[in-house]
Amino acid sequence: MINIIGPGRVGKTLFNCFKKKNISIKLFSKDDDKSNISGIVIITTQDEKIKNVWAEIKDCNIEAVGHCSGILDSNFFGDIPHFSMHPNFPFSSPLKCDALKNIVWGIEGNSKGIEYAKNLIDILDGKYVIIPQNKKVLYHLAAVIASNFSYGLIKMSKVLYNEIEIDTINHLIDLSIISLNNIKEKGLKDALTGPVSRNDTYTINKEREEFNKIFGNVEVYDFFIDLLYKIKEDE
């Protein structure tokens, strides 16, 4: 028996997909009676509520317990088989089960708990990477930089387009997607294009001036240019 506690986007998706696989499963909301819960428990509430849920159910007949937080590890569950399994995928709404196929989950836990997490992800037709328990924040920061920071970069491009009265940025989004696909295919160094790859210092300096005029924080521009040079010079 699998028990999902937390009927949000991730919880509903997991419930629907395990059910579709003919797995015995229950979905609990915060007000449901959990006093007789047993089997495997996956807590899919907001991060700040996970430990409170655990305090509520820890004396039940639980086989293994885990959660889906990106930043919390699972040490606080104690000696019971425990794990966390965090999807590298933006859950803007509950997903159809086919969308879960081949998603990479970041998992950590004690040795028995990791085996539970692996089995659960196999049922979902997913993939996984294993994270050291004390490195969860670094794991999640990498995901935030790769995913959420891209929103900030597109926003900056939009600000620049507003300055020249161009309304659409869809082609810039397409440009970003093409660049990411090139990185996936060729790797960072071989996919690199632009003034840094050409060592075009004139363009870099002129754009640095404009960046400072618009955003007033030239250190950000310098930081990214330095990163690009490190990519270019990587052996």
Short mmCIF file of C-alpha atoms in Angstrom, two decimals:
data_model
loop_
_atom_site.label_atom_id
_atom_site.label_comp_id
_atom_site.label_asym_id
_atom_site.label_seq_id
_atom_site.Cartn_x
_atom_site.Cartn_y
_atom_site.Cartn_z
CA MET A 1 0.00 0.00 0.00
CA ILE A 2 1.24 3.47 -0.95
CA ASN A 3 -0.13 6.47 0.91
CA ILE A 4 0.21 9.97 -0.55
CA ILE A 5 -0.23 12.78 1.97
CA GLY A 6 -0.84 16.13 0.29
CA PRO A 7 -3.26 16.47 -2.65
CA GLY A 8 -1.34 19.19 -4.50
CA ARG A 9 0.08 19.08 -8.02
CA VAL A 10 2.74 16.46 -7.28
CA GLY A 11 0.55 14.44 -4.91
CA LYS A 12 -2.37 14.22 -7.34
CA THR A 13 -0.04 13.29 -10.19
CA LEU A 14 1.62 10.50 -8.19
CA PHE A 15 -1.76 9.23 -6.98
CA ASN A 16 -3.19 9.09 -10.51
CA CYS A 17 -0.11 7.46 -12.01
CA PHE A 18 0.35 4.77 -9.33
CA LYS A 19 -3.37 4.05 -9.54
CA LYS A 20 -3.09 3.69 -13.32
CA LYS A 21 -0.35 1.10 -12.69
CA ASN A 22 -2.83 -0.86 -10.52
CA ILE A 23 -0.91 -0.07 -7.34
CA SER A 24 -2.94 -0.06 -4.11
CA ILE A 25 -2.89 3.61 -3.11
CA LYS A 26 -4.64 6.23 -0.97
CA LEU A 27 -4.55 10.02 -1.12
CA PHE A 28 -4.87 11.99 2.14
CA SER A 29 -5.61 15.66 2.70
CA LYS A 30 -4.65 17.53 5.88
CA ASP A 31 -8.01 16.89 7.57
CA ASP A 32 -8.23 13.15 6.83
CA ASP A 33 -7.80 10.63 9.64
CA LYS A 34 -4.30 9.17 9.41
CA SER A 35 -4.24 7.28 12.69
CA ASN A 36 -4.36 3.85 11.01
CA ILE A 37 -2.08 4.62 8.08
CA SER A 38 0.24 1.77 7.10
CA GLY A 39 2.61 0.78 4.33
CA ILE A 40 4.74 3.21 2.30
CA VAL A 41 4.12 6.91 2.89
CA ILE A 42 5.08 9.72 0.52
CA ILE A 43 4.55 13.22 1.91
CA THR A 44 3.85 15.74 -0.85
CA THR A 45 2.85 18.77 1.22
CA GLN A 46 4.65 22.11 1.21
CA ASP A 47 8.16 21.84 2.63
CA GLU A 48 7.41 23.61 5.91
CA LYS A 49 4.61 21.14 6.70
CA ILE A 50 6.51 17.88 6.09
CA LYS A 51 7.94 17.51 9.60
CA ASN A 52 4.55 18.27 11.16
CA VAL A 53 2.95 15.52 9.08
CA TRP A 54 5.69 13.14 10.16
CA ALA A 55 5.10 14.00 13.82
CA GLU A 56 1.44 13.15 13.30
CA ILE A 57 2.02 9.70 11.76
CA LYS A 58 5.39 8.47 13.03
CA ASP A 59 3.87 6.02 15.54
CA CYS A 60 1.79 4.28 12.86
CA ASN A 61 2.70 0.98 11.20
CA ILE A 62 4.83 2.51 8.45
CA GLU A 63 7.03 0.38 6.19
CA ALA A 64 8.99 3.28 4.66
CA VAL A 65 8.54 7.03 4.44
CA GLY A 66 9.64 9.70 2.01
CA HIS A 67 8.86 13.17 0.71
CA CYS A 68 9.18 15.15 -2.52
CA SER A 69 10.89 18.32 -1.30
CA GLY A 70 13.70 19.65 -3.44
CA ILE A 71 15.71 21.16 -0.59
CA LEU A 72 15.02 19.02 2.51
CA ASP A 73 16.86 15.78 3.07
CA SER A 74 15.23 12.86 4.88
CA ASN A 75 17.50 12.39 7.91
CA PHE A 76 14.83 13.63 10.31
CA PHE A 77 12.73 10.50 9.68
CA GLY A 78 15.18 8.55 11.88
CA ASP A 79 16.02 4.84 11.56
CA ILE A 80 12.98 3.81 9.52
CA PRO A 81 13.69 3.26 5.78
CA HIS A 82 13.46 6.81 4.48
CA PHE A 83 14.03 8.75 1.29
CA SER A 84 13.27 11.87 -0.66
CA MET A 85 12.43 11.86 -4.37
CA HIS A 86 12.32 15.22 -6.12
CA PRO A 87 11.30 15.53 -9.77
CA ASN A 88 13.41 17.63 -12.11
CA PHE A 89 10.32 18.91 -13.83
CA PRO A 90 8.14 22.03 -13.41
CA PHE A 91 4.77 20.96 -11.99
CA SER A 92 2.72 24.02 -12.95
CA SER A 93 -0.34 21.74 -12.74
CA PRO A 94 -1.02 18.01 -12.16
CA LEU A 95 0.55 16.03 -15.00
CA LYS A 96 -0.73 13.26 -17.20
CA CYS A 97 1.13 10.03 -16.50
CA ASP A 98 2.85 9.91 -19.88
CA ALA A 99 4.53 13.22 -19.00
CA LEU A 100 6.29 11.52 -16.06
CA LYS A 101 8.08 9.03 -18.28
CA ASN A 102 11.86 9.59 -18.35
CA ILE A 103 11.71 12.45 -15.81
CA VAL A 104 14.90 12.45 -13.71
CA TRP A 105 14.28 12.36 -9.96
CA GLY A 106 16.87 13.38 -7.39
CA ILE A 107 16.82 10.78 -4.61
CA GLU A 108 18.57 10.47 -1.25
CA GLY A 109 18.00 8.59 1.96
CA ASN A 110 19.36 5.70 3.98
CA SER A 111 20.31 2.53 2.11
CA LYS A 112 16.93 0.82 2.48
CA GLY A 113 15.05 4.01 1.73
CA ILE A 114 16.95 4.58 -1.50
CA GLU A 115 15.89 1.12 -2.69
CA TYR A 116 12.26 2.05 -2.05
CA ALA A 117 12.72 5.30 -4.00
CA LYS A 118 14.34 3.47 -6.92
CA ASN A 119 11.45 1.00 -7.08
CA LEU A 120 8.84 3.77 -6.99
CA ILE A 121 10.57 5.66 -9.80
CA ASP A 122 10.87 2.48 -11.85
CA ILE A 123 7.10 2.05 -11.54
CA LEU A 124 6.71 5.59 -12.91
CA ASP A 125 9.08 4.81 -15.82
CA GLY A 126 11.41 7.51 -14.58
CA LYS A 127 15.15 7.91 -14.10
CA TYR A 128 17.13 9.05 -11.07
CA VAL A 129 20.33 10.54 -9.73
CA ILE A 130 21.47 9.84 -6.17
CA ILE A 131 22.34 12.81 -3.93
CA PRO A 132 24.45 12.73 -0.74
CA GLN A 133 22.10 13.53 2.16
CA ASN A 134 24.04 16.65 3.21
CA LYS A 135 24.16 18.10 -0.34
CA LYS A 136 20.47 18.52 -1.06
CA VAL A 137 20.64 22.33 -1.13
CA LEU A 138 23.32 22.26 -3.84
CA TYR A 139 21.20 19.84 -5.86
CA HIS A 140 18.16 22.11 -5.68
CA LEU A 141 20.17 25.28 -6.35
CA ALA A 142 21.42 23.73 -9.58
CA ALA A 143 17.83 23.07 -10.64
CA VAL A 144 16.75 26.60 -9.74
CA ILE A 145 19.61 28.12 -11.74
CA ALA A 146 18.89 25.95 -14.77
CA SER A 147 15.12 26.46 -14.63
CA ASN A 148 13.97 29.54 -12.71
CA PHE A 149 16.95 31.82 -13.44
CA SER A 150 16.18 31.47 -17.14
CA TYR A 151 12.97 33.43 -16.45
CA GLY A 152 15.09 36.30 -15.15
CA LEU A 153 17.33 36.23 -18.22
CA ILE A 154 14.34 36.35 -20.56
CA LYS A 155 12.93 39.23 -18.50
CA MET A 156 16.19 41.14 -19.03
CA SER A 157 15.96 40.57 -22.78
CA LYS A 158 12.36 41.83 -22.69
CA VAL A 159 13.46 45.01 -20.89
CA LEU A 160 16.02 45.65 -23.63
CA TYR A 161 13.42 45.06 -26.35
CA ASN A 162 11.09 47.51 -24.61
CA GLU A 163 13.82 50.12 -24.99
CA ILE A 164 13.70 49.70 -28.77
CA GLU A 165 9.91 49.27 -28.91
CA ILE A 166 9.84 45.65 -30.07
CA ASP A 167 6.83 43.91 -28.59
CA THR A 168 7.49 40.21 -29.14
CA ILE A 169 10.25 38.11 -27.62
CA ASN A 170 9.05 34.73 -28.89
CA HIS A 171 12.00 34.43 -31.27
CA LEU A 172 14.38 35.08 -28.36
CA ILE A 173 12.75 32.24 -26.45
CA ASP A 174 13.22 30.07 -29.56
CA LEU A 175 16.87 31.17 -29.64
CA SER A 176 17.28 30.05 -26.03
CA ILE A 177 15.73 26.66 -26.81
CA ILE A 178 18.04 26.16 -29.81
CA SER A 179 21.06 27.07 -27.66
CA LEU A 180 20.03 24.63 -24.94
CA ASN A 181 19.56 21.85 -27.51
CA ASN A 182 23.04 22.61 -28.88
CA ILE A 183 24.48 22.32 -25.37
CA LYS A 184 22.69 19.00 -24.91
CA GLU A 185 24.08 17.72 -28.20
CA LYS A 186 27.60 19.18 -28.21
CA GLY A 187 28.42 20.16 -24.64
CA LEU A 188 29.02 23.64 -23.23
CA LYS A 189 32.32 24.45 -24.90
CA ASP A 190 31.57 23.20 -28.41
CA ALA A 191 28.11 24.81 -28.44
CA LEU A 192 29.33 28.25 -27.34
CA THR A 193 28.68 31.10 -29.79
CA GLY A 194 28.66 34.90 -29.54
CA PRO A 195 31.27 37.59 -28.89
CA VAL A 196 33.13 35.64 -26.18
CA SER A 197 33.61 32.66 -28.49
CA ARG A 198 35.03 35.04 -31.14
CA ASN A 199 37.00 37.06 -28.57
CA ASP A 200 35.18 40.13 -29.89
CA THR A 201 36.24 42.57 -27.17
CA TYR A 202 34.81 45.60 -28.98
CA THR A 203 31.28 44.14 -28.88
CA ILE A 204 31.71 42.95 -25.29
CA ASN A 205 32.78 46.42 -24.11
CA LYS A 206 30.05 48.28 -26.02
CA GLU A 207 27.37 45.94 -24.70
CA ARG A 208 28.81 46.27 -21.20
CA GLU A 209 28.23 50.02 -21.39
CA GLU A 210 24.61 49.55 -22.48
CA PHE A 211 23.99 46.90 -19.82
CA ASN A 212 25.17 49.34 -17.17
CA LYS A 213 22.91 52.11 -18.51
CA ILE A 214 19.80 49.92 -18.45
CA PHE A 215 20.34 47.71 -15.40
CA GLY A 216 22.84 49.72 -13.35
CA ASN A 217 24.71 46.63 -12.22
CA VAL A 218 27.66 45.98 -14.48
CA GLU A 219 29.02 43.36 -12.05
CA VAL A 220 26.27 41.00 -13.24
CA TYR A 221 27.38 41.44 -16.86
CA ASP A 222 31.03 40.88 -15.88
CA PHE A 223 30.12 37.77 -13.91
CA PHE A 224 28.46 36.13 -16.91
CA ILE A 225 31.19 37.19 -19.35
CA ASP A 226 33.80 35.66 -17.01
CA LEU A 227 31.77 32.44 -16.87
CA LEU A 228 31.61 32.30 -20.68
CA TYR A 229 35.39 32.77 -20.92
CA LYS A 230 35.87 29.91 -18.47
CA ILE A 231 33.67 27.73 -20.70
CA LYS A 232 35.67 28.78 -23.77
CA GLU A 233 39.01 28.07 -22.09
CA ASP A 234 37.94 24.75 -20.55
CA GLU A 235 40.17 21.96 -21.79
#
